[in-house]
mmCIF file of C-alpha atoms in Angstrom:
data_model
loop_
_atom_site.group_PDB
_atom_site.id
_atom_site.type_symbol
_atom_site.label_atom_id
_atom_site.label_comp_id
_atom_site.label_asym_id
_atom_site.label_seq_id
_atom_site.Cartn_x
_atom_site.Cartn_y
_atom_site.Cartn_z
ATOM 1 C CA UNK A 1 -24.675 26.807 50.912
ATOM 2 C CA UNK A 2 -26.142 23.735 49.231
ATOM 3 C CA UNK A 3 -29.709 22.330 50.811
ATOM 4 C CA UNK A 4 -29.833 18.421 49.607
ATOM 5 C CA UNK A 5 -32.484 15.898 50.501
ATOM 6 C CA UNK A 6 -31.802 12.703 50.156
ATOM 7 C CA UNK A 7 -34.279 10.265 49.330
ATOM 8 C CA UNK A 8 -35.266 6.513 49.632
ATOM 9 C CA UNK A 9 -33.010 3.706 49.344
ATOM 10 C CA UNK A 10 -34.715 2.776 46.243
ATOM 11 C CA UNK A 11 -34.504 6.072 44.526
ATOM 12 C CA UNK A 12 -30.943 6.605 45.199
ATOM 13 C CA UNK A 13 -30.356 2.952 44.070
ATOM 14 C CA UNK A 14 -32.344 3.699 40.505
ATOM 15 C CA UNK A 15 -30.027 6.784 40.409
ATOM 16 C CA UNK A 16 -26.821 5.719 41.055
ATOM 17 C CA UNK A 17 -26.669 2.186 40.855
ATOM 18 C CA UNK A 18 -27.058 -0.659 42.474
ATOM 19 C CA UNK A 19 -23.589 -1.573 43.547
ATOM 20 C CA UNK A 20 -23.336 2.275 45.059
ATOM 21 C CA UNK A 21 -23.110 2.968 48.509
ATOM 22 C CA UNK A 22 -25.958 5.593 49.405
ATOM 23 C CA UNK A 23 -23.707 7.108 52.293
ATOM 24 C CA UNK A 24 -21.206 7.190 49.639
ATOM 25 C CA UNK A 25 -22.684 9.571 48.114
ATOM 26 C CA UNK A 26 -22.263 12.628 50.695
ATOM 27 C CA UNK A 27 -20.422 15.441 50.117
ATOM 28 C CA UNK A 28 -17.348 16.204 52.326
ATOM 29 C CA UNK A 29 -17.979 18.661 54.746
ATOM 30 C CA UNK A 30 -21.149 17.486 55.971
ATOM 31 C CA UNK A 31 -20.502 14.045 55.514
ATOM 32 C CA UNK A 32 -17.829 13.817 58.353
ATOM 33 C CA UNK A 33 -20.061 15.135 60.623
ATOM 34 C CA UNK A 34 -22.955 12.585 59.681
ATOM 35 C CA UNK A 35 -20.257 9.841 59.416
ATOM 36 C CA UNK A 36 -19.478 10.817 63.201
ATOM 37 C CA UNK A 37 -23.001 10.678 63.989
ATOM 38 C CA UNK A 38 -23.422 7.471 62.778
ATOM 39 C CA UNK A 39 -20.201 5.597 63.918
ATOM 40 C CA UNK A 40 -21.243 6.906 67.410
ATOM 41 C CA UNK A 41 -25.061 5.753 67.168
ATOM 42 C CA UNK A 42 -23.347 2.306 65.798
ATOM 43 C CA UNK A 43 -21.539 1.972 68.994
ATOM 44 C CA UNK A 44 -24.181 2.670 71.024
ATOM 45 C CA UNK A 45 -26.015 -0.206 69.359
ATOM 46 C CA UNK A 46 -23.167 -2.671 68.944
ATOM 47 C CA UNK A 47 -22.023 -2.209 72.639
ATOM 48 C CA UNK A 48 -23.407 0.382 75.029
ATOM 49 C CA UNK A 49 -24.711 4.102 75.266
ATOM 50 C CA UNK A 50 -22.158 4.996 77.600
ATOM 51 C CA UNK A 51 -19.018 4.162 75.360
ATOM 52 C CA UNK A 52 -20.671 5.852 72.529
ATOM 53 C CA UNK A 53 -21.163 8.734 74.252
ATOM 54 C CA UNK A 54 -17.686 8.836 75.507
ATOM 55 C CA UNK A 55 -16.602 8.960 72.157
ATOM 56 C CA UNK A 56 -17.914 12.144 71.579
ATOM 57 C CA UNK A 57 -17.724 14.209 74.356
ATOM 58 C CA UNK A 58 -15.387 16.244 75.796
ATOM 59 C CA UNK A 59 -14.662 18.355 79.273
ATOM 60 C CA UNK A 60 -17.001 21.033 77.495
ATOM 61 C CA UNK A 61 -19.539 19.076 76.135
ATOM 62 C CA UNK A 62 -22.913 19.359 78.016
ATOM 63 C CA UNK A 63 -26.074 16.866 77.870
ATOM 64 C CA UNK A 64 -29.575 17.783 79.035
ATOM 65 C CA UNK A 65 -30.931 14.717 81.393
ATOM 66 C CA UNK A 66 -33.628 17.043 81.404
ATOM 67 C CA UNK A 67 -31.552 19.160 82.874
ATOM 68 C CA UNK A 68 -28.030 20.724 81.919
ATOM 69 C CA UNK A 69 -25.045 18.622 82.939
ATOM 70 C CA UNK A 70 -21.423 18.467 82.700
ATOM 71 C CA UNK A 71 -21.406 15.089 80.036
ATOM 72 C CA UNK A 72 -17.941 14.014 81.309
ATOM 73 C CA UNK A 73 -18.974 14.306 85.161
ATOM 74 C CA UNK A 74 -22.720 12.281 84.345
ATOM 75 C CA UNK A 75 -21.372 9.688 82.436
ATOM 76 C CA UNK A 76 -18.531 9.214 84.754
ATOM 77 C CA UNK A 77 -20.625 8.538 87.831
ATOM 78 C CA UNK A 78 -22.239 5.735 85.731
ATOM 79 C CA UNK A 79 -25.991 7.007 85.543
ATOM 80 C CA UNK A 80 -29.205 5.061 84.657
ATOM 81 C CA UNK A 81 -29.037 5.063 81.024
ATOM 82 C CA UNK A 82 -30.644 3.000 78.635
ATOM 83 C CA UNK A 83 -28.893 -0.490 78.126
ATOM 84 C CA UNK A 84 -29.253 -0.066 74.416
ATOM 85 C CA UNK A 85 -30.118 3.328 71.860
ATOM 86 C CA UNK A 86 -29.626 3.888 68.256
ATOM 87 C CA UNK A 87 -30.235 7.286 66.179
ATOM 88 C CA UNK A 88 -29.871 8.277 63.035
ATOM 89 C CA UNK A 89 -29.705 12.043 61.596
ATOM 90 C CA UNK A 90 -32.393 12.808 59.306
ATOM 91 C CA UNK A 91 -31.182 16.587 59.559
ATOM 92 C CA UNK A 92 -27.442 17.795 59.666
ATOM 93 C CA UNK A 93 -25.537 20.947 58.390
ATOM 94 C CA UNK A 94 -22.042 22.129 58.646
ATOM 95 C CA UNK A 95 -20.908 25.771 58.672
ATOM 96 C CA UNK A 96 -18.734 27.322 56.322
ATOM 97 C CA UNK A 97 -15.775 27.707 58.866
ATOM 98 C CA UNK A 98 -16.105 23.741 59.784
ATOM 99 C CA UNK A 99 -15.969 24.290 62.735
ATOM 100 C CA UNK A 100 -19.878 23.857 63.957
ATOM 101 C CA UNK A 101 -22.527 21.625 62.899
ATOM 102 C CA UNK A 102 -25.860 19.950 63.804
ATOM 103 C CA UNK A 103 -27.387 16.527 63.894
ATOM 104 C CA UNK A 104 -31.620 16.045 64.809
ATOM 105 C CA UNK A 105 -33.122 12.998 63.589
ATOM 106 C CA UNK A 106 -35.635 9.573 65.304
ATOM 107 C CA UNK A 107 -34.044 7.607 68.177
ATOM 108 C CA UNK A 108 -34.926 4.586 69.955
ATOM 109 C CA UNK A 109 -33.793 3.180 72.874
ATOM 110 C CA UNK A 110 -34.062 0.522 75.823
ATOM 111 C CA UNK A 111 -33.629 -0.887 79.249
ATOM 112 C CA UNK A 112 -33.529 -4.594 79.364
ATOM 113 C CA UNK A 113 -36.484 -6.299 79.944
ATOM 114 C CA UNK A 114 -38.776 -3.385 79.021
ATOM 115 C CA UNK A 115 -40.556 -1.996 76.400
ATOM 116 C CA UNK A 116 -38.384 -0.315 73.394
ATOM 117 C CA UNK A 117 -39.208 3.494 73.798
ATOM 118 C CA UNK A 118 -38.749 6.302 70.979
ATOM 119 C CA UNK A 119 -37.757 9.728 70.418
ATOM 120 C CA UNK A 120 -35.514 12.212 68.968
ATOM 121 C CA UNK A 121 -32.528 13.761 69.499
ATOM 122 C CA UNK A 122 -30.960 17.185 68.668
ATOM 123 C CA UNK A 123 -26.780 17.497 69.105
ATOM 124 C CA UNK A 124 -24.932 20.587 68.481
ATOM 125 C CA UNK A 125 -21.420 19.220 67.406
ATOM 126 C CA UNK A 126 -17.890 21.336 67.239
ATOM 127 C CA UNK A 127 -14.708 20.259 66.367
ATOM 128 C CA UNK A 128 -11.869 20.034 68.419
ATOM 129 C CA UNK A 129 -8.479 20.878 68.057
ATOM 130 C CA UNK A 130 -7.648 17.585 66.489
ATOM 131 C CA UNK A 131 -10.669 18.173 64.133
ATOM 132 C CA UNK A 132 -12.311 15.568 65.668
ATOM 133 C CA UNK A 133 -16.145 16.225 66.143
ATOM 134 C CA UNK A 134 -17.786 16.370 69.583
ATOM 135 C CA UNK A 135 -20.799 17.120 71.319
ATOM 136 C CA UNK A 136 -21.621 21.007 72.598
ATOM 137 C CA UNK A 137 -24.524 20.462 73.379
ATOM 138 C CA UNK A 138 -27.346 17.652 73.047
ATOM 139 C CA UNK A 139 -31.217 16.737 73.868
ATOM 140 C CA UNK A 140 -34.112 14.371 73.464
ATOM 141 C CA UNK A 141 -37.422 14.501 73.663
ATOM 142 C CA UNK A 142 -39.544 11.324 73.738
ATOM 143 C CA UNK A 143 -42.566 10.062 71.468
ATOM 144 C CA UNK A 144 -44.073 7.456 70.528
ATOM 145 C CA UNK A 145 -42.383 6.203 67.572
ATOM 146 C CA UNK A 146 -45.385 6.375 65.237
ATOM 147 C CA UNK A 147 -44.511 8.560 62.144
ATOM 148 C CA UNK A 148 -43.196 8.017 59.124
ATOM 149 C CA UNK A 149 -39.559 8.119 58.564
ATOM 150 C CA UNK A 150 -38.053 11.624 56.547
ATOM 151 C CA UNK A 151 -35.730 11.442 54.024
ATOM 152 C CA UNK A 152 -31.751 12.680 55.294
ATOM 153 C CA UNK A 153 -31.845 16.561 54.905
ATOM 154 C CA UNK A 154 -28.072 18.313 54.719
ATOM 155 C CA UNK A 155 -27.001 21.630 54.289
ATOM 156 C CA UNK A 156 -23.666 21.601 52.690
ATOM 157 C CA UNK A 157 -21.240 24.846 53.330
ATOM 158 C CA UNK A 158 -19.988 26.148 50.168
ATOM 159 C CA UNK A 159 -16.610 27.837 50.023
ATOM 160 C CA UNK A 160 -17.748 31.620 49.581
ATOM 161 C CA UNK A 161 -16.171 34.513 51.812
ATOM 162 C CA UNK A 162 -16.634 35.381 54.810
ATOM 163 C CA UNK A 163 -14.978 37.561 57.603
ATOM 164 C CA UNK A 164 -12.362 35.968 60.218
ATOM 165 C CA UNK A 165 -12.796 38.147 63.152
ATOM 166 C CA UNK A 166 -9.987 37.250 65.776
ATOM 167 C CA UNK A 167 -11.400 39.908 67.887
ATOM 168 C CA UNK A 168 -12.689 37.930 71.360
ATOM 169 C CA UNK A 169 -14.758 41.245 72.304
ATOM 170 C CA UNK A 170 -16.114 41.289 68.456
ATOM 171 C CA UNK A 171 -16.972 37.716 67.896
ATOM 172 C CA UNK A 172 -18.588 38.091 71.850
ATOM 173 C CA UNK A 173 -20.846 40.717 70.077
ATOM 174 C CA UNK A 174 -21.838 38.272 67.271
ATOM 175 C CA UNK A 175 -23.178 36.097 69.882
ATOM 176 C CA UNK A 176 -25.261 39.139 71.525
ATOM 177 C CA UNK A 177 -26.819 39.509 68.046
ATOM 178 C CA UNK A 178 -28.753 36.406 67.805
ATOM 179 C CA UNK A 179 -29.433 36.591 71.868
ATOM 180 C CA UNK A 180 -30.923 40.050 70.782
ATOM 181 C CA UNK A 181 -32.837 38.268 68.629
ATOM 182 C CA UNK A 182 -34.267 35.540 70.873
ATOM 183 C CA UNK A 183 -34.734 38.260 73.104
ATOM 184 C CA UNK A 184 -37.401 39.585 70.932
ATOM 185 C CA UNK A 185 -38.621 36.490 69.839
ATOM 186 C CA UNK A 186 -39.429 35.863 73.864
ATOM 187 C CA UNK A 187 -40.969 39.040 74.093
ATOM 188 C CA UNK A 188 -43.409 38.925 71.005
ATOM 189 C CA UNK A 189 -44.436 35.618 72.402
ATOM 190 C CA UNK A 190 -45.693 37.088 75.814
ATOM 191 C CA UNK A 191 -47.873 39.198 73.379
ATOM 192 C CA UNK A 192 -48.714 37.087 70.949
ATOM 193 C CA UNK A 193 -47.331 33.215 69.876
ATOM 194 C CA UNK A 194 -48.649 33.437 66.115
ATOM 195 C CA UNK A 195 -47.003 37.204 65.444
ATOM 196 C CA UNK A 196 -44.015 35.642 66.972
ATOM 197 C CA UNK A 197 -43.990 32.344 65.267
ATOM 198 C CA UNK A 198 -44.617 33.815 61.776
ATOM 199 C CA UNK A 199 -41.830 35.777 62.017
ATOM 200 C CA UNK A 200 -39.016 34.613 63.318
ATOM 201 C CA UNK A 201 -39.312 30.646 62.136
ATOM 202 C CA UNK A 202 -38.242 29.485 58.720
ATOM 203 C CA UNK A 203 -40.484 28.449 56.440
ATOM 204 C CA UNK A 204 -38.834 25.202 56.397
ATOM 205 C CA UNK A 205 -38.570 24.596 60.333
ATOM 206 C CA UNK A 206 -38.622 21.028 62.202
ATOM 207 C CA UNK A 207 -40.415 21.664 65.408
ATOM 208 C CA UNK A 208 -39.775 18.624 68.244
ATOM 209 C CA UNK A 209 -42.198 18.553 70.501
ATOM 210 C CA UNK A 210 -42.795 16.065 73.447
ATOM 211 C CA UNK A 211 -45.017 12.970 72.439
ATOM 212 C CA UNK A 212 -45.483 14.335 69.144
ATOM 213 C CA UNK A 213 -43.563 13.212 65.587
ATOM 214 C CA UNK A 214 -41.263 15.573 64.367
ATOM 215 C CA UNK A 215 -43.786 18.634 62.775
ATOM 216 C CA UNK A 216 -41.839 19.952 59.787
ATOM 217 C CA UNK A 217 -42.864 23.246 58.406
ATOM 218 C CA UNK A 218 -44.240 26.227 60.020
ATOM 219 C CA UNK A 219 -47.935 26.692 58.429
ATOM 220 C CA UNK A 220 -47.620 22.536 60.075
ATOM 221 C CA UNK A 221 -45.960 24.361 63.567
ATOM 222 C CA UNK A 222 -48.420 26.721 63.373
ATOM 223 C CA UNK A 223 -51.828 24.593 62.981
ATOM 224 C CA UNK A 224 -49.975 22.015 65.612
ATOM 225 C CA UNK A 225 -49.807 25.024 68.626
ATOM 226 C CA UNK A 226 -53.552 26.070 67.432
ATOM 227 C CA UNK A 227 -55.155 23.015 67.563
ATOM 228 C CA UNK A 228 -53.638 21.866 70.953
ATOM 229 C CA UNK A 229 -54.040 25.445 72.224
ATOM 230 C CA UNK A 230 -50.633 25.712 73.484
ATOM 231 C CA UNK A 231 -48.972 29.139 74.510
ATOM 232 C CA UNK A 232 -45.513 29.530 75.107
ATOM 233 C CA UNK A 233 -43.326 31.690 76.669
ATOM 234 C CA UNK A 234 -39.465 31.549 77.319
ATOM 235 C CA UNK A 235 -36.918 32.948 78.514
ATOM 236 C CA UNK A 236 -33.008 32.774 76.958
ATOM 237 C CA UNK A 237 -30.161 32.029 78.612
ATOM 238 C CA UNK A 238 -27.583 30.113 76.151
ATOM 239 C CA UNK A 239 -25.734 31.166 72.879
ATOM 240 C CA UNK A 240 -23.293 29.899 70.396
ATOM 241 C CA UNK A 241 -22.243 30.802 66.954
ATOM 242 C CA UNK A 242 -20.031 29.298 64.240
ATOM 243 C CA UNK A 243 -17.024 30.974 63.708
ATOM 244 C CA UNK A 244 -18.601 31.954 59.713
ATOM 245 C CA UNK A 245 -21.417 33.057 61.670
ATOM 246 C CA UNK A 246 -24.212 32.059 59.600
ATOM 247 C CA UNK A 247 -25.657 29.506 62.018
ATOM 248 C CA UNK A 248 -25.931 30.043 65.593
ATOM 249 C CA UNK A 249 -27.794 28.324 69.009
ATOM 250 C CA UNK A 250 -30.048 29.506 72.041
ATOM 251 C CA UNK A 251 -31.210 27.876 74.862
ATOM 252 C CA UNK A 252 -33.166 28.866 77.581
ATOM 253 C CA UNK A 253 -35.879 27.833 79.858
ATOM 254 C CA UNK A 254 -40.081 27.858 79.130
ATOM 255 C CA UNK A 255 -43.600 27.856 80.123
ATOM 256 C CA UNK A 256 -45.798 25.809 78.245
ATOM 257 C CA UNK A 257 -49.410 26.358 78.751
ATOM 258 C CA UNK A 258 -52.479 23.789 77.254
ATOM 259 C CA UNK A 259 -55.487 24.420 78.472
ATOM 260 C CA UNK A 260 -55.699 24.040 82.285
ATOM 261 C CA UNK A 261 -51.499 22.436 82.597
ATOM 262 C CA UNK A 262 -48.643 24.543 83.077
ATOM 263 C CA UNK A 263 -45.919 22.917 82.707
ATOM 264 C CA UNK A 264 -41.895 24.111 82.783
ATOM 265 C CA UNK A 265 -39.911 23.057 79.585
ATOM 266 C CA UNK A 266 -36.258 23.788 78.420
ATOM 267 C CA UNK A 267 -35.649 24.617 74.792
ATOM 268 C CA UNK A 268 -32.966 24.869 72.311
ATOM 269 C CA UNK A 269 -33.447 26.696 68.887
ATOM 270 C CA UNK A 270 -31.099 26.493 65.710
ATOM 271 C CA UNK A 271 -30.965 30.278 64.147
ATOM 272 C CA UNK A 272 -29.888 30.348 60.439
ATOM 273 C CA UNK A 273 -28.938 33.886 58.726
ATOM 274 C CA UNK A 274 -30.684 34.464 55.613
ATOM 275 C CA UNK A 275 -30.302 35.986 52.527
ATOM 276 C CA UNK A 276 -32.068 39.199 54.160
ATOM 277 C CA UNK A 277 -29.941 39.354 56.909
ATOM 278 C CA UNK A 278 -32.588 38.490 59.151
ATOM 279 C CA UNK A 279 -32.002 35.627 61.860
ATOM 280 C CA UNK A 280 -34.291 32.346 61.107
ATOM 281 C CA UNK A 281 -35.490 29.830 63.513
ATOM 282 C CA UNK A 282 -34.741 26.379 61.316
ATOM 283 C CA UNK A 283 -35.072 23.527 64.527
ATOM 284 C CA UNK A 284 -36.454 23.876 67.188
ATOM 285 C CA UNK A 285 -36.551 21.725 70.900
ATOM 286 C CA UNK A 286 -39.059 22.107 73.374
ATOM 287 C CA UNK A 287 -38.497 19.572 76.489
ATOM 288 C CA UNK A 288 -39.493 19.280 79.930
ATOM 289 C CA UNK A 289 -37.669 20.146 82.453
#
């Protein structure tokens, strides 16, 4: 697995070119699923939320509006959405089986005649049996718009081994290994948030948090939760893995306490295996319920 950052405009320009295309310039594997990303957030923009979001869901495909729904069933009783929303992934990875992927990155979106409102967005992509790419799972969480924007982070698969189970009941116990391991991230957390936090996020975590710009980092995670003297405790309920099995998903439901507010969140965390076989925390969603 390659980890490539991609930076400003400029940079790339002074690098490759002038006449180059900067999108150009991604690799393969991750690239499609960023290209989909895009072509959908493009749609959204040129014409409407609801036909871009068609595009890329399926009769499995589930959106949180806070809550978990059915995407086909929401979007086809024509809900309240915003007249106009554009994204753009600052974060994506592909596994080595192609088959699973993520997307996080700013949004912004907008009823007519009110104010433009920010955020960002976190989609859990799979492909389909046409190898098309569509939506799993995805959620937002709302901010104000106000930091800076981060250069395009990808983690491109590379083509090493790995075992093709085509055991149901075995690749059903891959999944119970990293809910095992949310498990105990849940229950260090009713003991103690900074024990739990140091040890099961990466080093190199984004952290969304409502009203807040994307914290990236977890010595940044960590000093965030301290200085608003917010506990947290959840409570899993979701899991998928890629087929390759070195990335995986939870979800689950939380309490968020800060100082005298409770209040009831959802969350959705994006587990990485590392090189010491231990299960990393690399994004992570917290979002009201």
């Amino acid at each position: 697995m390659k980890i490539i950052k991609i930076y400003s405009i400029i940079t790339a320009i002074m690098l490759y070119g002038a006449s180059t295309n900067v999108h150009a310039q991604l690799p393969d594997k991750v690239g499609s699923l960023i290209t989909a990303d895009r072509t959908a957030s493009n749609l959204a923009k040129r014409e409407n939320l609801h036909k871009a979001f068609m595009s890329i869901v399926d009769k499995e495909s589930t959106l949180y509006v806070p809550s978990p729904v059915n995407a086909i069933n929401y979007l086809n009783n024509r809900p309240n959405i915003p007249d106009v929303m554009s994204w753009e992934p600052n974060f994506a990875l592909v596994s080595k089986s192609l088959d699973w992927g993520v997307t996080s990155g700013p949004m912004e979106f907008q009823k007519v005649g009110a104010i433009k409102r920010f955020g960002q967005y976190l989609t859990v992509w799979r492909r389909d049996r046409k190898g098309n790419w569509k939506v799993h799972i995805r959620a937002e969480v709302e901010n104000f718009g106000k930091g800076a924007k981060s250069d395009l982070v990808y983690y491109e698969p590379d083509d090493s081994w790995y075992l093709k189970h085509r055991s149901k009941v075995r690749l059903q116990q891959r999944e119970e290994v990293v809910t095992q391991s949310d498990e105990l991230f849940s229950t260090i957390l009713k003991a103690n948030n900074e024990t739990a936090f140091n040890e099961f996020l990466a080093d190199d975590v984004r952290y969304y948090y409502p009203w807040e710009t994307e914290i990236e980092g977890k010595k940044n995670v960590l000093a965030f939760l301290k200085k608003k003297r917010i506990e947290i405790t959840t409570d899993p309920s979701g899991v998928g893995r890629a087929y390759s099995g070195e990335y995986a998903y939870t979800s689950g439901t939380a309490t968020v306490r800060s100082k005298d507010k409770v209040v009831k969140f959802n969350y959705i965390r994006i587990w990485q295996l590392k090189d010491d076989y231990q299960w990393r925390v690399i994004v992570e969603m917290m979002f009201e319920r």
